[in-house]
Coordinates of C-alpha atoms in Angstrom, one line a residue:
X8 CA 0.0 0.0 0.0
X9 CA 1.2 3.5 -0.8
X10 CA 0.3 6.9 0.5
X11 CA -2.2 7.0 -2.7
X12 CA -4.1 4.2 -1.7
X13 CA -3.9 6.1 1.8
X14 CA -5.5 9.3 0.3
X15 CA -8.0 7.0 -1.5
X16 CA -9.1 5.3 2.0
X17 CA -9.3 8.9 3.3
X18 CA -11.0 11.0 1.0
X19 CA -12.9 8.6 -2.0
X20 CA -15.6 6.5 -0.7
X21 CA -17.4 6.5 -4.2
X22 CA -14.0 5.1 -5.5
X23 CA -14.5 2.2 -2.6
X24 CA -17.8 1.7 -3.7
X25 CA -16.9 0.8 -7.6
X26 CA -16.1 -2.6 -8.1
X27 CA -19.7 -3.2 -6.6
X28 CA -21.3 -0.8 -8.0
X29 CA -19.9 -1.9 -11.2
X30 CA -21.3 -5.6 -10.1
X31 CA -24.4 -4.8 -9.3
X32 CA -25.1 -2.8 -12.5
X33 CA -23.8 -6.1 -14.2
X34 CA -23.5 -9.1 -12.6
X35 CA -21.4 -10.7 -15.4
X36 CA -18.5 -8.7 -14.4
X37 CA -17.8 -11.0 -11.4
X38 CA -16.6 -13.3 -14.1
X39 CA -15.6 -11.2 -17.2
X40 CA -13.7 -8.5 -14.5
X41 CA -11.8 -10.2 -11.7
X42 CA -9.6 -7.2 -10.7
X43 CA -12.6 -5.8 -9.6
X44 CA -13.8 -8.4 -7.4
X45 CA -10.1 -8.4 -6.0
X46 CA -10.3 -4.4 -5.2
X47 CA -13.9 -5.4 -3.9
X48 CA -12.3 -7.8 -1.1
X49 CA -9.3 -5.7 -0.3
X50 CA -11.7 -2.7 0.2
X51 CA -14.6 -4.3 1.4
X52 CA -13.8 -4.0 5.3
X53 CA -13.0 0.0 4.9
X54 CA -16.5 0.8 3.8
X55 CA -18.7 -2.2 5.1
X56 CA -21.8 0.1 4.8
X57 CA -21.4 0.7 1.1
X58 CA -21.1 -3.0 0.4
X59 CA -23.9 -4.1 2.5
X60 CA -26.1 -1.4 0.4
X61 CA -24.5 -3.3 -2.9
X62 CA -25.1 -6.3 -1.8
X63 CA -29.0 -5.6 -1.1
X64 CA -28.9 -4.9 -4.9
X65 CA -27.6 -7.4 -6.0
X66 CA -30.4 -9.6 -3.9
X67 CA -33.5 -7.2 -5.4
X68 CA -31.8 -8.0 -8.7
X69 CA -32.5 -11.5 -7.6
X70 CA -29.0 -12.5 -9.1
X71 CA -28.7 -15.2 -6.7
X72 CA -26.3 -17.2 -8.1
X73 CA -24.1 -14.3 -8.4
X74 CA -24.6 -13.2 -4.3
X75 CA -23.6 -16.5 -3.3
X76 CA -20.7 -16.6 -5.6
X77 CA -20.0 -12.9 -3.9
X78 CA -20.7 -14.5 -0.2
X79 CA -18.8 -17.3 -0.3
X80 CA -15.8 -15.5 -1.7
X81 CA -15.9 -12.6 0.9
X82 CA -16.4 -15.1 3.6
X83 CA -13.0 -17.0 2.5
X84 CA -11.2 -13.7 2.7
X85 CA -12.6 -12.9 6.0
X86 CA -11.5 -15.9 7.4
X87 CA -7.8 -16.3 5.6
X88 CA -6.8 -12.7 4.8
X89 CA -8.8 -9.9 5.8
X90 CA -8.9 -10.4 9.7
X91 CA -9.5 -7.7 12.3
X92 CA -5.7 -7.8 13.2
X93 CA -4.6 -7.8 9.4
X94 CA -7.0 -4.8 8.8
X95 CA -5.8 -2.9 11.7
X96 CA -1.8 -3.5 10.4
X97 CA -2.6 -2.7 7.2
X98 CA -4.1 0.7 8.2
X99 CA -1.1 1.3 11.1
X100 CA 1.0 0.9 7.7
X101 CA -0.6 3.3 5.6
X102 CA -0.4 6.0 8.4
X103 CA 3.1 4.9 9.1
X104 CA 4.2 5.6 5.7
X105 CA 2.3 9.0 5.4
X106 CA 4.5 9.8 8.4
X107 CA 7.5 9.2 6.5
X108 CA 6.9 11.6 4.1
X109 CA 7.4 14.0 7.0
X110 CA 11.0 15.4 8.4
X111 CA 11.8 13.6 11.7
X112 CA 14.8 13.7 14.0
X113 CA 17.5 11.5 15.1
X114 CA 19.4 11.8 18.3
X115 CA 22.6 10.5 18.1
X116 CA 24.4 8.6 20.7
X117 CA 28.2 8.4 20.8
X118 CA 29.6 5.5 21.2
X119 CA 30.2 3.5 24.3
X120 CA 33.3 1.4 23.8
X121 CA 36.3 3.6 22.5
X122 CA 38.7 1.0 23.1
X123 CA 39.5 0.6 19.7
X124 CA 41.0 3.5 17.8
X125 CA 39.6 4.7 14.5
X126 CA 40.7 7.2 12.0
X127 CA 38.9 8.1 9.1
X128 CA 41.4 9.6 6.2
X129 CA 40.6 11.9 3.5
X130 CA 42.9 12.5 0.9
X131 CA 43.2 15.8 -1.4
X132 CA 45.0 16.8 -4.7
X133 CA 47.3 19.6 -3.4
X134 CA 44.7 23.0 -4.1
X135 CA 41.7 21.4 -4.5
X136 CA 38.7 23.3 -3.9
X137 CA 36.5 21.6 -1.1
X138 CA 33.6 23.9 -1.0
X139 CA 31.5 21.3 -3.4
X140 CA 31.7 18.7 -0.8
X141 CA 30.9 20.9 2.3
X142 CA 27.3 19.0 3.0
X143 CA 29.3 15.4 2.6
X144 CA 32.4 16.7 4.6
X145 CA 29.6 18.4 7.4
X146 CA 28.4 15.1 8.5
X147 CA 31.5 13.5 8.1
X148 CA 32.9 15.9 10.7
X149 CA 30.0 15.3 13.1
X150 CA 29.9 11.7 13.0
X151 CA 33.8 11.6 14.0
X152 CA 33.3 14.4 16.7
X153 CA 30.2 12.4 18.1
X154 CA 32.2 9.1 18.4
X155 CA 35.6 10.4 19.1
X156 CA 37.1 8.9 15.5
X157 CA 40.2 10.4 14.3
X158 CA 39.4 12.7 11.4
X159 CA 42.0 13.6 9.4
X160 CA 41.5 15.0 5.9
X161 CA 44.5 16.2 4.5
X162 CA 46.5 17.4 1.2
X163 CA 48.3 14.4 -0.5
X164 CA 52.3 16.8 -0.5
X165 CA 52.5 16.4 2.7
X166 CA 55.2 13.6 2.1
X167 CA 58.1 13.9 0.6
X168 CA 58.5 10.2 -0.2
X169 CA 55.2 10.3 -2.2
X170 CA 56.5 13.1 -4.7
X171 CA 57.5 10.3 -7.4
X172 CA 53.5 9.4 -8.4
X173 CA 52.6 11.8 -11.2
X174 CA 49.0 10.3 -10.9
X175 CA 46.9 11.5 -8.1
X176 CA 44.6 8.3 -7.1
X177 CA 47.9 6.0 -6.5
X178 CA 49.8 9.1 -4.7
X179 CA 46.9 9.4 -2.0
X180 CA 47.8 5.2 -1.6
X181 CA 51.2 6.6 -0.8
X182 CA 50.0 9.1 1.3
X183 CA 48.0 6.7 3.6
X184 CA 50.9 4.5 3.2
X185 CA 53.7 7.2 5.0
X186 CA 50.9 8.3 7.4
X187 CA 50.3 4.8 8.8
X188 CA 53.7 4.1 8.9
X189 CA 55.2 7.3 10.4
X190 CA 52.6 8.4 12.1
X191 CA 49.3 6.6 13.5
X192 CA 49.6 4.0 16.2
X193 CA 50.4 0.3 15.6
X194 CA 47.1 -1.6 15.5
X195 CA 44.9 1.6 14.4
X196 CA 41.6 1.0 12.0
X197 CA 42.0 3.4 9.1
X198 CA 38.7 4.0 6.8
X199 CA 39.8 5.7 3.8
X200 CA 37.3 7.5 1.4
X201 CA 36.7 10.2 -1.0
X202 CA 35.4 13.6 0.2
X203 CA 32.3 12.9 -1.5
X204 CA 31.1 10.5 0.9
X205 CA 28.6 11.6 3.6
X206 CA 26.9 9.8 6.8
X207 CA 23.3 9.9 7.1
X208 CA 23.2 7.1 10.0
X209 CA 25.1 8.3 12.8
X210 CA 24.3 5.5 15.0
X211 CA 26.0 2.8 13.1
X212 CA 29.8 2.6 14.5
X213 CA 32.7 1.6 11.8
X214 CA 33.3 -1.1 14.5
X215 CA 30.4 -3.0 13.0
X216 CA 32.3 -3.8 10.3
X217 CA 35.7 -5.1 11.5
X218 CA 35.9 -8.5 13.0
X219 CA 39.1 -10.3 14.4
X220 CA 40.1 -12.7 11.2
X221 CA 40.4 -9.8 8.9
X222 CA 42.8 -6.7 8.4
X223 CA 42.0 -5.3 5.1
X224 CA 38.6 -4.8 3.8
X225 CA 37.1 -3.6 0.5
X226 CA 33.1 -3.4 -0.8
X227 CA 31.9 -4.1 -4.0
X228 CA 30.1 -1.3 -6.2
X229 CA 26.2 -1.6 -7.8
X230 CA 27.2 0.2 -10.9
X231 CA 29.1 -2.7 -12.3
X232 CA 31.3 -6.1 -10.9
X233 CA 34.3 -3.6 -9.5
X234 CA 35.9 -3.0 -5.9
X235 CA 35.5 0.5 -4.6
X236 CA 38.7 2.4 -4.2
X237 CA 37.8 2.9 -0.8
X238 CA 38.9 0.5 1.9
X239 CA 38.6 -0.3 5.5
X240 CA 42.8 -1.4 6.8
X241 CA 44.3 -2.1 10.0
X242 CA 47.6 -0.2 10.6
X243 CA 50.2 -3.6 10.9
X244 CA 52.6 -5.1 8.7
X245 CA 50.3 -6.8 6.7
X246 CA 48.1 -3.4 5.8
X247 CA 50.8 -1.4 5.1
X248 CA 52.6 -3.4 2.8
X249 CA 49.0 -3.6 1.3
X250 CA 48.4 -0.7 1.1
X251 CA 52.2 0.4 -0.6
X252 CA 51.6 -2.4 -3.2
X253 CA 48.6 -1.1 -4.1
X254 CA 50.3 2.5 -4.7
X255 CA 53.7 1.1 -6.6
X256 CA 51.3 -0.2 -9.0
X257 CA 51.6 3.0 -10.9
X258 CA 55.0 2.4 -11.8
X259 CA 53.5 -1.6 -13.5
X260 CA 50.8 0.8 -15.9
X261 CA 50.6 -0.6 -19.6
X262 CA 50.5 1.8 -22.0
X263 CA 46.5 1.7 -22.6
X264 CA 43.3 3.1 -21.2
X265 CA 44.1 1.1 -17.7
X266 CA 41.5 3.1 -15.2
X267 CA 44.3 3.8 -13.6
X268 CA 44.0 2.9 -9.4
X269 CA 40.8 1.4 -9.6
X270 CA 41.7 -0.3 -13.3
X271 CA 45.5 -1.5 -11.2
X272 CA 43.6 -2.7 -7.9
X273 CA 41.9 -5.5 -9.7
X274 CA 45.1 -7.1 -11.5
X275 CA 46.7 -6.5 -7.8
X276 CA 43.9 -8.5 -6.4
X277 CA 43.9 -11.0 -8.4
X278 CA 47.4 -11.8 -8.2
X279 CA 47.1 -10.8 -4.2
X280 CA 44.2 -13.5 -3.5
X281 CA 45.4 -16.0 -6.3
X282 CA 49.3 -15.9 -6.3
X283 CA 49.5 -18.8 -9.2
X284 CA 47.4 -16.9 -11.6
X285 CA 50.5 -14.9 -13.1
X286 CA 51.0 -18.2 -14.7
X287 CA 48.1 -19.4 -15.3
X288 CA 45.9 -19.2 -18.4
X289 CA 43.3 -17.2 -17.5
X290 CA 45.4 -14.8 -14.9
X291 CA 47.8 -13.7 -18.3
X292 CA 44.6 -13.2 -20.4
X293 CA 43.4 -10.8 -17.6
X294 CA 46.8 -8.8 -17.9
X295 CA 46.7 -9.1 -21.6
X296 CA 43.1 -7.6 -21.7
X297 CA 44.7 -5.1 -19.3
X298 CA 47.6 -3.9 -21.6
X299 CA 45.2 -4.0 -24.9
X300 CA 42.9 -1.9 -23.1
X301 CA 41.5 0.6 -25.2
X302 CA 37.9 2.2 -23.1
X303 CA 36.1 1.5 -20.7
X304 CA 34.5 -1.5 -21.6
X305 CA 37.8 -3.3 -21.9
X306 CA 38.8 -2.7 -18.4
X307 CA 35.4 -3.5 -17.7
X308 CA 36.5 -7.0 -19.5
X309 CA 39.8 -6.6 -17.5
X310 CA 37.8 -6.3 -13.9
X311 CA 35.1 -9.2 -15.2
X312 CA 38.3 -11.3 -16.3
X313 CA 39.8 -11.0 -12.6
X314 CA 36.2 -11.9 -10.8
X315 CA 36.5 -15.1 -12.9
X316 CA 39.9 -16.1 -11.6
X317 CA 39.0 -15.2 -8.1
X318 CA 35.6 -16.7 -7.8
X319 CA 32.6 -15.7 -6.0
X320 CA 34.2 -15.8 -2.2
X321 CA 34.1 -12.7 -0.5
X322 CA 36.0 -13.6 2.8
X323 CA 39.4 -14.8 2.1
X324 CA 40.9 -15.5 6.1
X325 CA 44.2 -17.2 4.9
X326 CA 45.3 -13.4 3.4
X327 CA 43.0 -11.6 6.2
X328 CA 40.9 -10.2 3.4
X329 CA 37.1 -9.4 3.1
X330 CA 35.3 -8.4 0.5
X331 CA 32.2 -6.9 1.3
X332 CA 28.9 -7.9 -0.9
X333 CA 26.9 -5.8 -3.0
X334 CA 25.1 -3.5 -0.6
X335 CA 26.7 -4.9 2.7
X336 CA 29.7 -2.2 2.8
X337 CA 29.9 1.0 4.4
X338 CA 28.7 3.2 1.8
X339 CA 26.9 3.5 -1.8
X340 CA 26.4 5.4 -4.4
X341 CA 23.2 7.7 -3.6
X342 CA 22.4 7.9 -7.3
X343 CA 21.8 4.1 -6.7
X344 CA 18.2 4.2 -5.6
X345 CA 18.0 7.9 -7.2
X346 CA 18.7 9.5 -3.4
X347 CA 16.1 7.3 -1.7
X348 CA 17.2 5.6 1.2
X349 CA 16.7 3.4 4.4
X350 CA 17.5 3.1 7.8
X351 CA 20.3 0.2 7.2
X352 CA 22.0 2.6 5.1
X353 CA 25.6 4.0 6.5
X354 CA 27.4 6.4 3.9
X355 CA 26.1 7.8 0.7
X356 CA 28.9 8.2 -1.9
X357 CA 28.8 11.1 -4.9
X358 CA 27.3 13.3 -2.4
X359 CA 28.6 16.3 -4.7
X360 CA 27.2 20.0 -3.6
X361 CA 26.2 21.0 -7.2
X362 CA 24.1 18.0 -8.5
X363 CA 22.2 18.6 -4.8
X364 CA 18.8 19.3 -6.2
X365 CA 16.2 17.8 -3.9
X366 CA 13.1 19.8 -4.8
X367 CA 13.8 18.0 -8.2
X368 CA 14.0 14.6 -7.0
X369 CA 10.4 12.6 -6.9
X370 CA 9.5 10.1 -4.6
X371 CA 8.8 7.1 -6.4
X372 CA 5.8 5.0 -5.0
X373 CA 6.7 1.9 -7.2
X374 CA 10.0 0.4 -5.9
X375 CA 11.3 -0.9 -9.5
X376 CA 11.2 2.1 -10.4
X377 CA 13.7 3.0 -8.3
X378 CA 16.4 0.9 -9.8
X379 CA 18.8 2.9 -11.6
X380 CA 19.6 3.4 -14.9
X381 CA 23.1 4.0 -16.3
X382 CA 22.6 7.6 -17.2
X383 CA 21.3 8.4 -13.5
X384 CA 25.2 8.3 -12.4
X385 CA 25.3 11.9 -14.1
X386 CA 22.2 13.1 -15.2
X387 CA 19.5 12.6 -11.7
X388 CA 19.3 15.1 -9.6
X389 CA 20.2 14.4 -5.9
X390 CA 18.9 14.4 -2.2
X391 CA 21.1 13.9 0.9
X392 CA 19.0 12.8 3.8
X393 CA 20.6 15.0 6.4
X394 CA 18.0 18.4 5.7
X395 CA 20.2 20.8 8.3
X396 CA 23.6 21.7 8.8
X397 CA 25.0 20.0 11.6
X398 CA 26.7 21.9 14.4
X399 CA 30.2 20.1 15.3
X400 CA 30.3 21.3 18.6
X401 CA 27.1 19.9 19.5
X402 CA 28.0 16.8 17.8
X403 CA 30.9 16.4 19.9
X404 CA 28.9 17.0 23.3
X405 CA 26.2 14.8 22.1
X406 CA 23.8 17.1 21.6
X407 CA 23.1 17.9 18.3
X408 CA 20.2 16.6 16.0
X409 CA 20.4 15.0 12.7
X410 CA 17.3 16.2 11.3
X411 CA 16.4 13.8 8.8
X412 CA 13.8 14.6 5.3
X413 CA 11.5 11.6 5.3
X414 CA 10.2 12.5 1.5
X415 CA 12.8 9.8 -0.1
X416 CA 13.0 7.4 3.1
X417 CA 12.0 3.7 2.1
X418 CA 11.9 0.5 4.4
X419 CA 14.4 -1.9 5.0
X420 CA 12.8 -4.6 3.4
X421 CA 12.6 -2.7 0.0
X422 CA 15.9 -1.8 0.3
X423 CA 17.2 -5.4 0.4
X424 CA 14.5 -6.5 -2.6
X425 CA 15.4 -4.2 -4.6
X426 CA 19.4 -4.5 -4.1
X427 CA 18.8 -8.3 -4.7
X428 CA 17.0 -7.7 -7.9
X429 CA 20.6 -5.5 -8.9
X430 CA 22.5 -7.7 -7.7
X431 CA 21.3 -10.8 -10.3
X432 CA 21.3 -8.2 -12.8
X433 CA 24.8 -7.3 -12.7
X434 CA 25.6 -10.9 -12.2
X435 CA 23.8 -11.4 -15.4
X436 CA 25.3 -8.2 -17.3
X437 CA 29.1 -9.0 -15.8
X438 CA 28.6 -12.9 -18.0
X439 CA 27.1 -11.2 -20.9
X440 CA 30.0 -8.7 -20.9
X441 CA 32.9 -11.6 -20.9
X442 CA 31.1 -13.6 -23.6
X443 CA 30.4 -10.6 -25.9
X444 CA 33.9 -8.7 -25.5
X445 CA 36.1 -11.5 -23.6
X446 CA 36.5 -13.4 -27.1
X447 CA 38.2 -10.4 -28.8
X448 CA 41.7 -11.0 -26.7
X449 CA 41.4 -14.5 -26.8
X450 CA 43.9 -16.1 -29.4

């Protein structure tokens, strides 16, 4: 139900009162119309009045046949669907969901447990401008402040030793790289991600997604079968040297459209999780399709070819590795469900000032239509949930409230039908892809 069908049980009794209306001017329609008799029974028990008036019609009409077709089918629903209870949820439902629609706010509680220490690391092109990011980087900054996380968002010259990468995206690598090695403490959780990235659920902690077998951790993207360039790494041995192989992969770059750190990330992988694939047959036709790269869709081939020769595991505890499912991470793309969103949602990712255009964003009743379509990465206008700027000082003391704009909220359980429904269709596009393209490199 949907808050039109809500407006309907409000406002439009005569709209109740078709189907038998439309009956009892013509009793064939019980059999030539059955989407009528099934709006008759699901509205039947909101206007009881108007049907016991249609049904005395039908009786004067002395269609008999066709009122005890009508009883016995309204007495079934009574007693299998449309009980008392069931009525009264489906009407606690509707009003819940008009609610929605509504702003509402969230108080925030900082964490209980800071035993384990957190930093969350932004990384800038020397001179960047910020100011397009300053809603994302606003609730950032009071998320940290409320839980006590290290926030450290910082210009990517800061080290010397990271001077050699001539390509941004592997020199902020390097950059996390000297800072974990020189200057956070031993056994500290870094999240690193873009500045683009807001929080609209304060009370989920970054400790929800760390657990003792892993160290380094990585999401997959919606838009297509690729990691995220963002990760989740514990500051040891193991992450750092992660983490600098990762940002030497510059210096390995074929001479082809290679999509640069996110294109080298998934030749590291492979090779990372799968050590024997260098010689194997499938890992060189992954770095071929690599180093013939000549668009996008070839190192969408590349990233397709390196799934294949990792398989479909997403914890990998011998390399203390985890891989987060579709829709499982820490954040998404907010173009994903064009800016709607639910309450098991973390971080929204391309939360970009100028494409923030919420008056222009409708609320979709239907859920499929809420599944994206390529062009809404750049073309959709966007919403980001958190209506008010935030006030870091009363997110720090615990006082400050996240109000919250209900207009593009959706439930939980949409959420999760609706990523599942994405999820087989990217399975299915990533096996179309490597049949229709994967043949081309293949000798």
């Amino acid at each position: 139900a949907d808050i039109a069908h809500l407006n309907i049980l409000r406002n439009n009794r005569e709209t109740l009162n078709y189907p038998f209306s439309r009956i009892s001017r013509n009793p064939r329609a019980i059999f030539t119309s059955p989407a009528s008799v099934r709006m008759a029974l699901g509205r039947i028990f909101f206007n009881p009045k108007g049907t016991a008036e249609h049904m005395k019609s039908i009786i004067r009409a002395k269609n008999y046949v066709i009122c005890a077709a009508l009883v016995t089918v309204f007495v079934v629903g009574m007693m299998s669907y449309f009980s008392k209870k069931h009525i009264e949820t489906v009407r606690a439902d509707l009003l819940k969901e008009a609610l929605k629609q509504k702003p509402f706010n969230v108080t925030a509680m900082g964490r209980s447990n800071t035993s384990m220490e957190i930093a969350i690391l932004i990384v800038v092109a020397e001179g960047s401008d910020l100011s397009n990011y300053q809603t994302a980087l606003n609730s950032i900054e009071c998320y940290s402040a409320l839980h006590g996380y290290q926030l450290l968002i910082q210009s990517d010259n800061r080290f010397e030793e990271c001077s050699k990468h001539q390509d941004k995206f592997f020199r902020r690598h390097c950059h996390t790289h000297q800072l974990m090695q020189k200057e956070l403490s031993e056994d500290v959780y870094v999240l690193f991600i873009d500045a683009d990235v807001g929080v609209i659920n304060p009370n989920k902690l970054i400790e929800e997604f760390i657990e003792p077998d892993f160290d380094i951790y990585l999401y997959n993207r919606f838009y297509n079968w690729e990691y995220a360039a963002q990760y989740l790494v514990k500051n040891n041995e193991r992450g750092r040297n992660w983490i600098k192989t990762w940002a030497n992969m510059e210096f390995k770059l074929p001479n082809s459209a290679h999509g640069t750190d996110n294109g080298a990330l998934h030749i590291m992988m492979m090779n990372y999780i799968v050590p024997e694939s260098s010689n194997s047959r499938m890992g060189r036709l992954c770095q071929y399709i690599w180093e013939q790269s000549k668009d996008t869709a070839d190192v969408f081939t590349m990233q397709a070819c390196t799934r294949m020769v990792i398989g479909e595991r997403n914890e990998f505890p011998e390399h203390h590795l985890k891989i987060f499912a579709k829709g499982t991470g820490w954040a998404r793309d907010s173009w994903l469900l064009k800016s709607h969103w639910s309450d098991d949602d973390f971080m929204l990712h391309s939360i970009k000032d100028e494409r923030l255009r919420p008056n222009e964003v409708p609320a979709e009743i239907h859920g499929d239509n809420l599944i994206f379509r390529k062009q809404d990465k750049y073309e959709y206008p966007l919403a980001f949930p958190v209506i008010k700027k935030l006030n870091i000082t009363e997110c720090k003391s615990g006082k400050e409230i996240w109000t919250m704009d209900g207009r593009l909220r959706i439930s939980n359980s949409l959420r999760s039908n609706l990523f599942r429904q994405m999820t087989r269709i990217k399975i299915k596009e990533q096996y179309l892809h490597i049949g229709k393209y994967m043949t081309h490199f293949v000798n």
